[in-house]
Coordinates of C-alpha atoms (C1' of nucleotides) in Angstrom, one line a residue:
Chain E
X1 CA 95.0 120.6 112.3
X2 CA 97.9 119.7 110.4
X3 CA 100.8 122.2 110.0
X4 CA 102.8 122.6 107.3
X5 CA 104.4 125.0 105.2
X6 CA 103.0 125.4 101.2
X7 CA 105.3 123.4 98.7
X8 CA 107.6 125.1 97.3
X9 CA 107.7 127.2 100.0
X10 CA 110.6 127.8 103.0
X11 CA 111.0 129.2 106.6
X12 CA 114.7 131.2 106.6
X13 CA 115.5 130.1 110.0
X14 CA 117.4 132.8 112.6
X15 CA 120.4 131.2 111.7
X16 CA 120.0 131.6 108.5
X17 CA 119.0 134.9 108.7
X18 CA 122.1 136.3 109.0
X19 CA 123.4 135.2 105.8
X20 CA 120.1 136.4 103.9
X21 CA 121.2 139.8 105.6
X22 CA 124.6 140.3 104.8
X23 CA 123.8 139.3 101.2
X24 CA 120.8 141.9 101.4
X25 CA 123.3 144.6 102.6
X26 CA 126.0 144.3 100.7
X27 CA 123.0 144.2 97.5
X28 CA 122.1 147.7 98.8
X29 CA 125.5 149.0 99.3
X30 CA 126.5 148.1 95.6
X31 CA 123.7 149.7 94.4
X32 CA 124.5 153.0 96.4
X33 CA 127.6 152.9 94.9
X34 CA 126.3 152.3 91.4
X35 CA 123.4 155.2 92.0
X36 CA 120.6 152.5 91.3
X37 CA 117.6 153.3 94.0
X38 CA 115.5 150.9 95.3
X39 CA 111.4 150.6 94.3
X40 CA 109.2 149.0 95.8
X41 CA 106.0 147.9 94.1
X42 CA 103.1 145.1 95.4
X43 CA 103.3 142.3 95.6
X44 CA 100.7 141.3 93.2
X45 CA 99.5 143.2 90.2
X46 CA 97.1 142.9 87.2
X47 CA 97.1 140.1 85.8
X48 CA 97.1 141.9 82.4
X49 CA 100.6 143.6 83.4
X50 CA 102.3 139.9 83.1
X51 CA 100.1 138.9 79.9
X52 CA 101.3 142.1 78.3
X53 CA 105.0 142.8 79.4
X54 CA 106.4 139.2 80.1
X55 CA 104.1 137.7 77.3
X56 CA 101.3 135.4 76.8
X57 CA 103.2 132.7 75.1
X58 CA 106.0 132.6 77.6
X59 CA 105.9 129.7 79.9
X60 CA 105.3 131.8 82.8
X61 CA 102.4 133.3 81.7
X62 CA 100.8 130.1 80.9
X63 CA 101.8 127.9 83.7
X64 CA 103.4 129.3 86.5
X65 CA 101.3 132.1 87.5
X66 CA 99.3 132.4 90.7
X67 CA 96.4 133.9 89.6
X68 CA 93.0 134.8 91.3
X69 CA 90.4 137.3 92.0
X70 CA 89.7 138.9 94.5
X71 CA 86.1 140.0 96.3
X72 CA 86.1 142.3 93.6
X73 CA 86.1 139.9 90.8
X74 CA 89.4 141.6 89.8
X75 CA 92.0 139.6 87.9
X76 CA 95.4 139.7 89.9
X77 CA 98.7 137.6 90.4
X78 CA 101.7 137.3 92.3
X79 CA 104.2 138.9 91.2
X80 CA 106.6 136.2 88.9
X81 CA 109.1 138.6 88.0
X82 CA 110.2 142.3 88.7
X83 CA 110.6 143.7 85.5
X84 CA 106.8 144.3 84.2
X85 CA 105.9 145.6 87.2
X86 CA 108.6 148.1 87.8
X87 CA 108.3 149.4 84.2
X88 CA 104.3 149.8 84.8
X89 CA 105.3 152.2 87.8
X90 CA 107.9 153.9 85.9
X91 CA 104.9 154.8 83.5
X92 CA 102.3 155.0 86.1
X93 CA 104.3 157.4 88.0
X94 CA 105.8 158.9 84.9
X95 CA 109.1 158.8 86.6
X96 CA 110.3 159.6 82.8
X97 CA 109.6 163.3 84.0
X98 CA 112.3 163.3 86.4
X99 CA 114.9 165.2 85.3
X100 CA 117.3 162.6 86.9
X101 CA 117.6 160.4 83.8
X102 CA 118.3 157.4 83.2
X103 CA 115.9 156.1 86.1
X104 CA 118.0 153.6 87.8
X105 CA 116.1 150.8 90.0
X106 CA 116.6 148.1 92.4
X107 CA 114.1 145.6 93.7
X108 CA 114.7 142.9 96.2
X109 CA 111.5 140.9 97.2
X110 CA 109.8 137.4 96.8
X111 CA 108.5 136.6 93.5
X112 CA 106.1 133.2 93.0
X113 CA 105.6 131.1 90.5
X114 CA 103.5 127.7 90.2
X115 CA 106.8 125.7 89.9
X116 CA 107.7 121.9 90.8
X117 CA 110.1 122.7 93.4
X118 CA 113.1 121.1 93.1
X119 CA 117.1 122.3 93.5
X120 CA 117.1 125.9 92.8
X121 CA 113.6 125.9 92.4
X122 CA 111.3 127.6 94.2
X123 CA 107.4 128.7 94.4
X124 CA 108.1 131.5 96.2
X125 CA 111.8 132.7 95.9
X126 CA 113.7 136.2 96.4
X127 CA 115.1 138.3 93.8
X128 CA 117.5 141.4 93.4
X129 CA 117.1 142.9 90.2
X130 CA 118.3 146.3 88.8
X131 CA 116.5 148.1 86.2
X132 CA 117.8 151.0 84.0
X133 CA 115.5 152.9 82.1
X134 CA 116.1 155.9 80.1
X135 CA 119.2 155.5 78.5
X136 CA 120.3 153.3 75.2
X137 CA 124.2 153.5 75.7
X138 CA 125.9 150.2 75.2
X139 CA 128.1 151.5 78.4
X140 CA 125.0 150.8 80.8
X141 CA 124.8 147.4 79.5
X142 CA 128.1 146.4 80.2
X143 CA 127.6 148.8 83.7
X144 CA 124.6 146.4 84.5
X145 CA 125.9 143.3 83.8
X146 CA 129.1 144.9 86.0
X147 CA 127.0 145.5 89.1
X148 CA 125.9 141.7 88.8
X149 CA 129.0 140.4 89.2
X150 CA 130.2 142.9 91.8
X151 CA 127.8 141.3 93.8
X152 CA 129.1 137.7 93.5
X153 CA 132.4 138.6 93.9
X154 CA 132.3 140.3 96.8
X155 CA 130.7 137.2 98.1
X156 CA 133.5 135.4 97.5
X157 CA 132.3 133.7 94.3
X158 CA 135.1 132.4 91.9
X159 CA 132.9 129.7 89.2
X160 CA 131.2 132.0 87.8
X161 CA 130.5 132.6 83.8
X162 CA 129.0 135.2 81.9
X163 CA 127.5 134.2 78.6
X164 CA 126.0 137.0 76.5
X165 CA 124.0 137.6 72.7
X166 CA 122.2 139.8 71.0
X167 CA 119.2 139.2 69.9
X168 CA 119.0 142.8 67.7
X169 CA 116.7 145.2 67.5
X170 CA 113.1 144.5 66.0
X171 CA 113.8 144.4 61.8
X172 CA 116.9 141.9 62.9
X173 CA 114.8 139.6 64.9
X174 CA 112.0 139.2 62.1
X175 CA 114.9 138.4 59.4
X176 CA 116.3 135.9 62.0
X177 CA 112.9 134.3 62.8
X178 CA 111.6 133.9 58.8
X179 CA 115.6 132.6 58.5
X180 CA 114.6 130.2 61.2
X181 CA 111.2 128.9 60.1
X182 CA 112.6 128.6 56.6
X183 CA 115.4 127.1 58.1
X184 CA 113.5 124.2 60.2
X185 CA 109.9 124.5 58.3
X186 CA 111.1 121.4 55.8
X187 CA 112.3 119.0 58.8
X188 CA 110.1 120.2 61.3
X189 CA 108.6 116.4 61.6
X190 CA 111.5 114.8 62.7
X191 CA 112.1 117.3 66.0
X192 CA 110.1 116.8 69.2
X193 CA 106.6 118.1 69.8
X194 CA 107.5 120.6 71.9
X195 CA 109.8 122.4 68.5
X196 CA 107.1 121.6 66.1
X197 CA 104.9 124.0 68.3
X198 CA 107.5 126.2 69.0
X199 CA 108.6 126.4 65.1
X200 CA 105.5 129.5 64.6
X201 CA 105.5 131.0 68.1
X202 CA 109.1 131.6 68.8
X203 CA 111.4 129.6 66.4
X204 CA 114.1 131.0 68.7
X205 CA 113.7 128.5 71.3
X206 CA 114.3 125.6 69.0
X207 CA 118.1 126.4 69.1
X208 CA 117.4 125.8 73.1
X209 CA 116.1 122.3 73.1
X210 CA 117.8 119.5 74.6
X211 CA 115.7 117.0 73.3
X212 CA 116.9 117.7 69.3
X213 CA 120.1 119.1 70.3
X214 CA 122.0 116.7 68.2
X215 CA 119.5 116.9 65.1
X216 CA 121.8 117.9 61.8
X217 CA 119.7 121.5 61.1
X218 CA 120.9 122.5 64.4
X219 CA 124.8 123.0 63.5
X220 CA 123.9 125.0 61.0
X221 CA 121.1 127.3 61.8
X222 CA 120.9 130.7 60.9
X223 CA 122.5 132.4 64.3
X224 CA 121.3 135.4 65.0
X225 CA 124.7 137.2 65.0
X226 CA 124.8 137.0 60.9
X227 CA 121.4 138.5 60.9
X228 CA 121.8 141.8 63.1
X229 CA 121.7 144.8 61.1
X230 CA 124.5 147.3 61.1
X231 CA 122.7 149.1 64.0
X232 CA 122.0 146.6 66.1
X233 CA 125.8 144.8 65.5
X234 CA 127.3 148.0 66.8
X235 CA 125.6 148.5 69.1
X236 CA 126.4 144.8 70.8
X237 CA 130.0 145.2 69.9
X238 CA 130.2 148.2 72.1
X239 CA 128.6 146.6 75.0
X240 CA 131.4 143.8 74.2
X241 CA 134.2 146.6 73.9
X242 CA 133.3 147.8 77.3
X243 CA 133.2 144.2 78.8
X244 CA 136.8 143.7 77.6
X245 CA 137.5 147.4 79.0
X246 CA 136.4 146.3 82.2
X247 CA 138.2 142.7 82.1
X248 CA 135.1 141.3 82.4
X249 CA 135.1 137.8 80.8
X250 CA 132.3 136.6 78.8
X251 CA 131.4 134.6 76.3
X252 CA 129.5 135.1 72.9
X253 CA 126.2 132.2 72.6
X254 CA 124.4 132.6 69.6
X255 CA 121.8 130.8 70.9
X256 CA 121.2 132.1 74.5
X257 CA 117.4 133.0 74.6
X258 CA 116.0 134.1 77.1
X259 CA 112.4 133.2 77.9
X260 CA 110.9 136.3 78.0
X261 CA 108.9 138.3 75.7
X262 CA 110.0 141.3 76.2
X263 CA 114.2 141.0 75.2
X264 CA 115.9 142.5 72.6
X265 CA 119.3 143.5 71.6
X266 CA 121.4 142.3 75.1
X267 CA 121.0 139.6 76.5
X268 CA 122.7 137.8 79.5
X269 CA 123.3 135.0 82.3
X270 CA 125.4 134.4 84.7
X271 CA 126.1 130.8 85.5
X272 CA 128.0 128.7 88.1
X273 CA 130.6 126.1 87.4
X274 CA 131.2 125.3 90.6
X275 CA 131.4 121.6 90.9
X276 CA 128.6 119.9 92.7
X277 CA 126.0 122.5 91.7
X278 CA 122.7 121.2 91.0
X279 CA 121.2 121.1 87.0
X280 CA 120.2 124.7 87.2
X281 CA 122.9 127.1 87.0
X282 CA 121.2 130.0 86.2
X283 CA 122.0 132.9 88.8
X284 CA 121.3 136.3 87.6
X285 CA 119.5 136.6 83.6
X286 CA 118.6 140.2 82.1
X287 CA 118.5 141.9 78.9
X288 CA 117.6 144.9 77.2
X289 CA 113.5 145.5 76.7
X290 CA 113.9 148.6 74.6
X291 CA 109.4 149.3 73.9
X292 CA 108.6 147.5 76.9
X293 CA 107.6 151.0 78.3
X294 CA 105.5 152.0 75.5
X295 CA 103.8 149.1 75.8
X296 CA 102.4 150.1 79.0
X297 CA 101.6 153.3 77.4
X298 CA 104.6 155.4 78.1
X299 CA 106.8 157.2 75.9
X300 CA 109.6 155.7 73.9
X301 CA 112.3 154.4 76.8
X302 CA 114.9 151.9 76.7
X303 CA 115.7 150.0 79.1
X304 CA 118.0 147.1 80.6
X305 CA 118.0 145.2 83.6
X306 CA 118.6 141.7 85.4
X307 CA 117.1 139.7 88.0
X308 CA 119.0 137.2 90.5
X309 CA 117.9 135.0 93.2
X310 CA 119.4 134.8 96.6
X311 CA 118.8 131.3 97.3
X312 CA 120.7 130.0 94.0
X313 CA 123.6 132.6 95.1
X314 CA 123.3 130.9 98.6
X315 CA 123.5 127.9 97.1
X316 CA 126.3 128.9 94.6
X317 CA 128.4 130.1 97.8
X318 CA 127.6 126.5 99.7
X319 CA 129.0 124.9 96.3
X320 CA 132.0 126.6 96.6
X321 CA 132.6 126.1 100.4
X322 CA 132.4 129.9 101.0
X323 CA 131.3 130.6 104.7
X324 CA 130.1 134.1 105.6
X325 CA 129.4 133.9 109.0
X326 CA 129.6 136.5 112.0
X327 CA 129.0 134.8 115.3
X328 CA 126.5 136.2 117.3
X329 CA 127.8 137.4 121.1
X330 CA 125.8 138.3 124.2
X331 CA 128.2 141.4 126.0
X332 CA 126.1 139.8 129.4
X333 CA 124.3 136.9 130.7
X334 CA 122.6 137.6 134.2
X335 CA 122.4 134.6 136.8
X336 CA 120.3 135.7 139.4
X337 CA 119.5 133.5 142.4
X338 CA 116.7 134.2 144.4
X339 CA 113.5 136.4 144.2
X340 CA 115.0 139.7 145.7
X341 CA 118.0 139.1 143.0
X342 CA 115.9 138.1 140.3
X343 CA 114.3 141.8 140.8
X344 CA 116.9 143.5 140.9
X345 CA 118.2 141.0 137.6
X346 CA 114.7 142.6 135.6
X347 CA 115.9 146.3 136.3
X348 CA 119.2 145.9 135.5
X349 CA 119.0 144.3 132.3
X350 CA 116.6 147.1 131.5
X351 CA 119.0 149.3 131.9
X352 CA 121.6 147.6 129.9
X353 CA 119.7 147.3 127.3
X354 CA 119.1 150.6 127.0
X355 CA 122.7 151.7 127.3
X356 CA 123.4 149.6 123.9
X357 CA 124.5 146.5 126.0
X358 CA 123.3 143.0 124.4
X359 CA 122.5 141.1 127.3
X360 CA 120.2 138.5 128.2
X361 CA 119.0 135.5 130.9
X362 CA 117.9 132.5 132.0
X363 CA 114.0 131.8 131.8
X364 CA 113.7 128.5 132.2
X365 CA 113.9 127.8 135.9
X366 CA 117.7 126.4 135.0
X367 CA 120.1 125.4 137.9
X368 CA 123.3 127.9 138.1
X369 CA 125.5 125.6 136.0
X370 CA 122.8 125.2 133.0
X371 CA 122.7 128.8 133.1
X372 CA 126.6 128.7 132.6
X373 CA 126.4 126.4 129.9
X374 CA 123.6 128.3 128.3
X375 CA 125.5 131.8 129.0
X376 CA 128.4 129.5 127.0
X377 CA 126.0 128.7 124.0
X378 CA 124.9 132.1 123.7
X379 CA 129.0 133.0 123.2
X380 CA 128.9 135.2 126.2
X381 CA 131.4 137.1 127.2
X382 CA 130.7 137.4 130.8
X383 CA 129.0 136.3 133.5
X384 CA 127.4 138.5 136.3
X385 CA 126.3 135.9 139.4
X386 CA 124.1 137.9 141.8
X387 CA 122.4 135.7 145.0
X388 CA 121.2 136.7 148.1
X389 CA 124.7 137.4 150.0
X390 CA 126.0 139.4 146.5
X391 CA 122.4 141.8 147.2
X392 CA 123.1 142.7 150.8
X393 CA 125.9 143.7 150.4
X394 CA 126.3 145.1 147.3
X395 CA 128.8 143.7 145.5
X396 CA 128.9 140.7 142.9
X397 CA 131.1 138.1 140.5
X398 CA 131.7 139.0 137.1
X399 CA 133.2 136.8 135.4
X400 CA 134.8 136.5 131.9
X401 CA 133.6 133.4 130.2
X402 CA 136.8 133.6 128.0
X403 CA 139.2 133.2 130.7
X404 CA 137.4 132.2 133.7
X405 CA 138.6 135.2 135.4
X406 CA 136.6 136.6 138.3
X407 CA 136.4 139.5 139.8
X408 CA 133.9 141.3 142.6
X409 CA 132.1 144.5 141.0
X410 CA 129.1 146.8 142.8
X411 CA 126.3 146.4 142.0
X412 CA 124.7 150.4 142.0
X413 CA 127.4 151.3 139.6
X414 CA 127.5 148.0 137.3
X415 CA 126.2 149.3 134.1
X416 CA 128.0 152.3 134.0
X417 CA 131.4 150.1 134.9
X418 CA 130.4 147.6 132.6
X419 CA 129.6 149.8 129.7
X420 CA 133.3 151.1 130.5
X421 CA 134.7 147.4 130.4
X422 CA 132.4 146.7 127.5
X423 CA 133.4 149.4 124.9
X424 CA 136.9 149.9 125.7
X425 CA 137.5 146.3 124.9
X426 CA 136.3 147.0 121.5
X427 CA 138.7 149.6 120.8
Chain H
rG1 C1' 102.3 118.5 83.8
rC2 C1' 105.7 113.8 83.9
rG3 C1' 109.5 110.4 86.1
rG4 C1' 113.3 108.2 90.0
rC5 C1' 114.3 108.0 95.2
rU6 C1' 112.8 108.9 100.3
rA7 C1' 109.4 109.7 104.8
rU8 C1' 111.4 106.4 112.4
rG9 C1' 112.2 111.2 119.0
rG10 C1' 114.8 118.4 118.6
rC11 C1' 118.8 116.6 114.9
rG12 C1' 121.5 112.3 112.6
rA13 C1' 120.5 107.2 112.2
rA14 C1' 119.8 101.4 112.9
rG15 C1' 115.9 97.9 112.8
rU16 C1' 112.1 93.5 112.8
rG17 C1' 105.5 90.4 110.3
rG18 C1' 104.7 89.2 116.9
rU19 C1' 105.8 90.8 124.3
rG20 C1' 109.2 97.0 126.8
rA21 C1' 111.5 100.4 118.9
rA22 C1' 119.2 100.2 119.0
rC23 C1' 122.9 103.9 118.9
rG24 C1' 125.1 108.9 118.4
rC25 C1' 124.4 114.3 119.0
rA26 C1' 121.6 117.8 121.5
rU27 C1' 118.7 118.8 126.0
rC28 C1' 117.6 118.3 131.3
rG29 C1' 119.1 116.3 136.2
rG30 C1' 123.1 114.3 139.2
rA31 C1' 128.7 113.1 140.6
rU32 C1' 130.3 117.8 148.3
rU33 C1' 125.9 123.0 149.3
rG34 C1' 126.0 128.8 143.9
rU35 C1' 129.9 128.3 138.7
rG36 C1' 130.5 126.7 131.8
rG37 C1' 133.5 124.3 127.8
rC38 C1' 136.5 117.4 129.5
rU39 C1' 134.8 112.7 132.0
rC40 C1' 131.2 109.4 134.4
rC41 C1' 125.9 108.2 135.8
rG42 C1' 120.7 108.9 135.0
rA43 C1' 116.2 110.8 132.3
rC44 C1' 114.2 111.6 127.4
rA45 C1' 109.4 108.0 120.8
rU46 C1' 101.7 104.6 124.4
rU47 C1' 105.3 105.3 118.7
rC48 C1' 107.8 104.7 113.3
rG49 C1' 104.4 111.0 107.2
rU50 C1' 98.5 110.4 106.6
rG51 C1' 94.5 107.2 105.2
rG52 C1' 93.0 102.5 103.7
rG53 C1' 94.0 97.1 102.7
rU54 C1' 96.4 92.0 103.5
rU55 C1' 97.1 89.3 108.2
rC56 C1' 95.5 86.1 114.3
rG57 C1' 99.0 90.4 114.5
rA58 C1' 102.4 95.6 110.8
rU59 C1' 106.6 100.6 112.1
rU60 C1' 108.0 96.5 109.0
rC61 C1' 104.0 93.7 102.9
rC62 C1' 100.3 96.2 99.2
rC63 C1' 97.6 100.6 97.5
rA64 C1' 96.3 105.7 97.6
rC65 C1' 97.4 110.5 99.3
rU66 C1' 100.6 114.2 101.2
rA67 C1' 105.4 116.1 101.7
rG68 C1' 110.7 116.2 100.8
rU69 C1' 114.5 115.3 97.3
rC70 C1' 116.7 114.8 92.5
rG71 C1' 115.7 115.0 87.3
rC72 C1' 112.7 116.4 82.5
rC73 C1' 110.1 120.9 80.2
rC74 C1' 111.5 125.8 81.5
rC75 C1' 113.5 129.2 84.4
rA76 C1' 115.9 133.0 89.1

RNA sequence: GCGGCUAUGGCGAAGUGGUGAACGCAUCGGAUUGUGGCUCCGACAUUCGUGGGUUCGAUUCCCACUAGUCGCCCCA
């Protein structure tokens, strides 16, 4: 049988472990401090949660689901994004009851979509994501968007940009989009195929393309910013008057869509400029999805929220150079030489593990000075040699790897002395 | 879904249509018996992604597939 891993998919090595979980914590620890709690909901759901919330005519809902049934002939999918699925247990749950209000959220899982992988690109990938839901003041907007880039910048990450728009509130959008159609309708033959089909399902998107970027009804379409009602250009001038409050830097696109359904009013991204970064440099996207919840049936609910994937901030910290590493150290490596030692080797590192003492040895049949190098690799900090002589009569070498220093220690009161050694080092 | 590039030991990497597939790193063993990080010596790929074809003969040429990688669409 051949191994192998699926496309798209990746093993996070030990090594890189680490990384993954000082990213995690500090995620959590932002959030504490911001009140959002974390959900968790399945990984998979009904299909009809993502055809409904994200929106069938959204890319992801027509080609990068992982859909199938189960024995049960029911229609599921792994999860593509957190957003539909947090807001169907908000309703399910009826967490608008809570007096706590607005509900604030956090998610931080894989999410899979049918994706060629490539940089940044994943089939299977992990996002963070917040979710506020309750509340319509411009202030969470700017408070989300906020907590986004607390997180990068604690990291360490300088290149980053905000862009924001607003794509209004429901009566602004359907002015924009007959603006639109009107707008492109006369021309539409002269753009790509991809516009022309775009031009009745979400003329939006046309603003996006690469492909007619330079066409001359591009420089002078309708923007969506002329077309918000009073309403809705309030309320996005507040979320910017808070941004400036904050000092948070941003920029105003007019035609920043995002490619889900469910957006209105705010919308968001946080790029990297770092040089050397791959095409993609998307980290984080969210918006406001005020009626996403009565959609799935629950009472009227605003809501705002982002998602961001670790691996594009990992790879936004390697584009900038930025190491966040904490070597791993062993307190004690045990060389034992001989069977009575090597028995008296089990016990004792039983008990130092117990006593909170990281310690470890050799099981590979290794000579003494392959266990020193090993104890070396490992980044030990000492060395306890125990043969034959060192059991009878009680006493053995410790040694400090750091130094080379050695001195004689007993052996019925080691962990206790070493513990001693150990912790008042650390002080 | 489409396109470019790539595929040799744990890692990096050379190489040729023809007897034993360089080299570097790592690993293991040794250089006075039980002592690391330096040095020296030795060991370490019946095999060159998988399958097929061309050929007297292929790791080297051709095709397909698979995977990786980068890009397009789009996104995190």
């Amino acid at each position: 049988m051949k191994v192998q891993i699926p496309r798209g998919t990746q093993d996070i090595l030990p090594k890189q472990v680490k990384l993954w979980q000082i990213i995690e914590e500090k995620a959590r620890e932002i959030c504490q401090n911001y009140r959002y709690e974390e959900i968790r909901t399945p990984m998979f759901e009904h299909t009809e949660i993502f055809t409904r919330g994200v929106g069938d005519t959204t890319d992801i809902v027509q080609k990068e689901m992982y859909t199938f049934l189960d024995r049960g002939d029911r229609e599921l999918t792994l999860r593509p994004e957190g957003t539909a699925p947090v807001v169907r247990s908000f309703v399910e749950n009826k967490l608008f009851g809570d007096p706590n209000q607005p509900t604030k959220l956090y998610y931080l899982g894989p999410m899979f979509r049918y994706e060629r992988p490539q940089s940044g690109r994943y089939r299977q990938f992990v996002q963070f994501g917040v979710e506020a839901l309750g509340s319509k003041n411009p202030a969470i907007d700017a408070e989300v968007i906020a907590l986004a880039i607390e997180l990068y910048s604690q990291l360490g990450l300088k290149n980053l940009k905000l862009v924001i728009n607003s794509l209004g509130d429901k009566e602004s959008r359907m002015r924009h989009r007959e603006a639109l159609i009107n707008h492109f309708k006369p021309k539409i033959g002269e753009f790509c195929s991809d516009c022309q089909s775009r031009l009745e399902k979400n003329p939006l998107r046309i603003l996006d393309c690469k492909v007619d970027r330079d066409h001359e009804l591009m420089s002078n379409a309708p923007s969506i910013l002329n077309y918000l009602n009073d309403e809705s250009k309030q309320y996005f001038d507040k979320v910017c008057h808070y941004l400036d409050l904050l000092n948070i830097n941003y920029e105003v696109d007019a035609t920043l869509v995002r490619g889900l359904d469910y957006y209105n009013h705010t919308t968001f991204e946080i790029m990297s400029n770092a040089e050397g970064f791959g095409a993609i440099t998307t980290l984080c996207g969210g918006g406001r999805y005020n009626g996403l919840v009565e959609e799935f049936g629950g009472p009227e609910t605003p809501g705002i929220g982002f998602a961001l994937s670790i691996e594009r901030l990992i790879s936004a910290l390697e584009a900038e150079a930025i190491t966040i590493e904490q070597e791993d150290t062993l307190d004690l490596f045990v060389i034992a030489l001989g069977e009575v030692a090597e028995d008296f080797s089990v016990k004792l590192l039983y008990e130092l593990r117990k006593q909170q003492i990281r310690a470890d040895r050799d099981y590979m049949d290794r000579k003494i000075k392959a266990q020193l190098k090993a104890a070396n690799r490992y980044n030990a900090k000492y060395v306890v040699i125990i043969g034959d002589d060192e059991m009878n009569n009680g006493k053995a070498m410790l040694k400090e790897m750091a130094t080379g220093e050695q001195t004689e220690v007993n052996l019925d009161t080691f962990v206790a002395n070493f513990k001693q050694r150990v912790t008042s080092r650390e002080e």
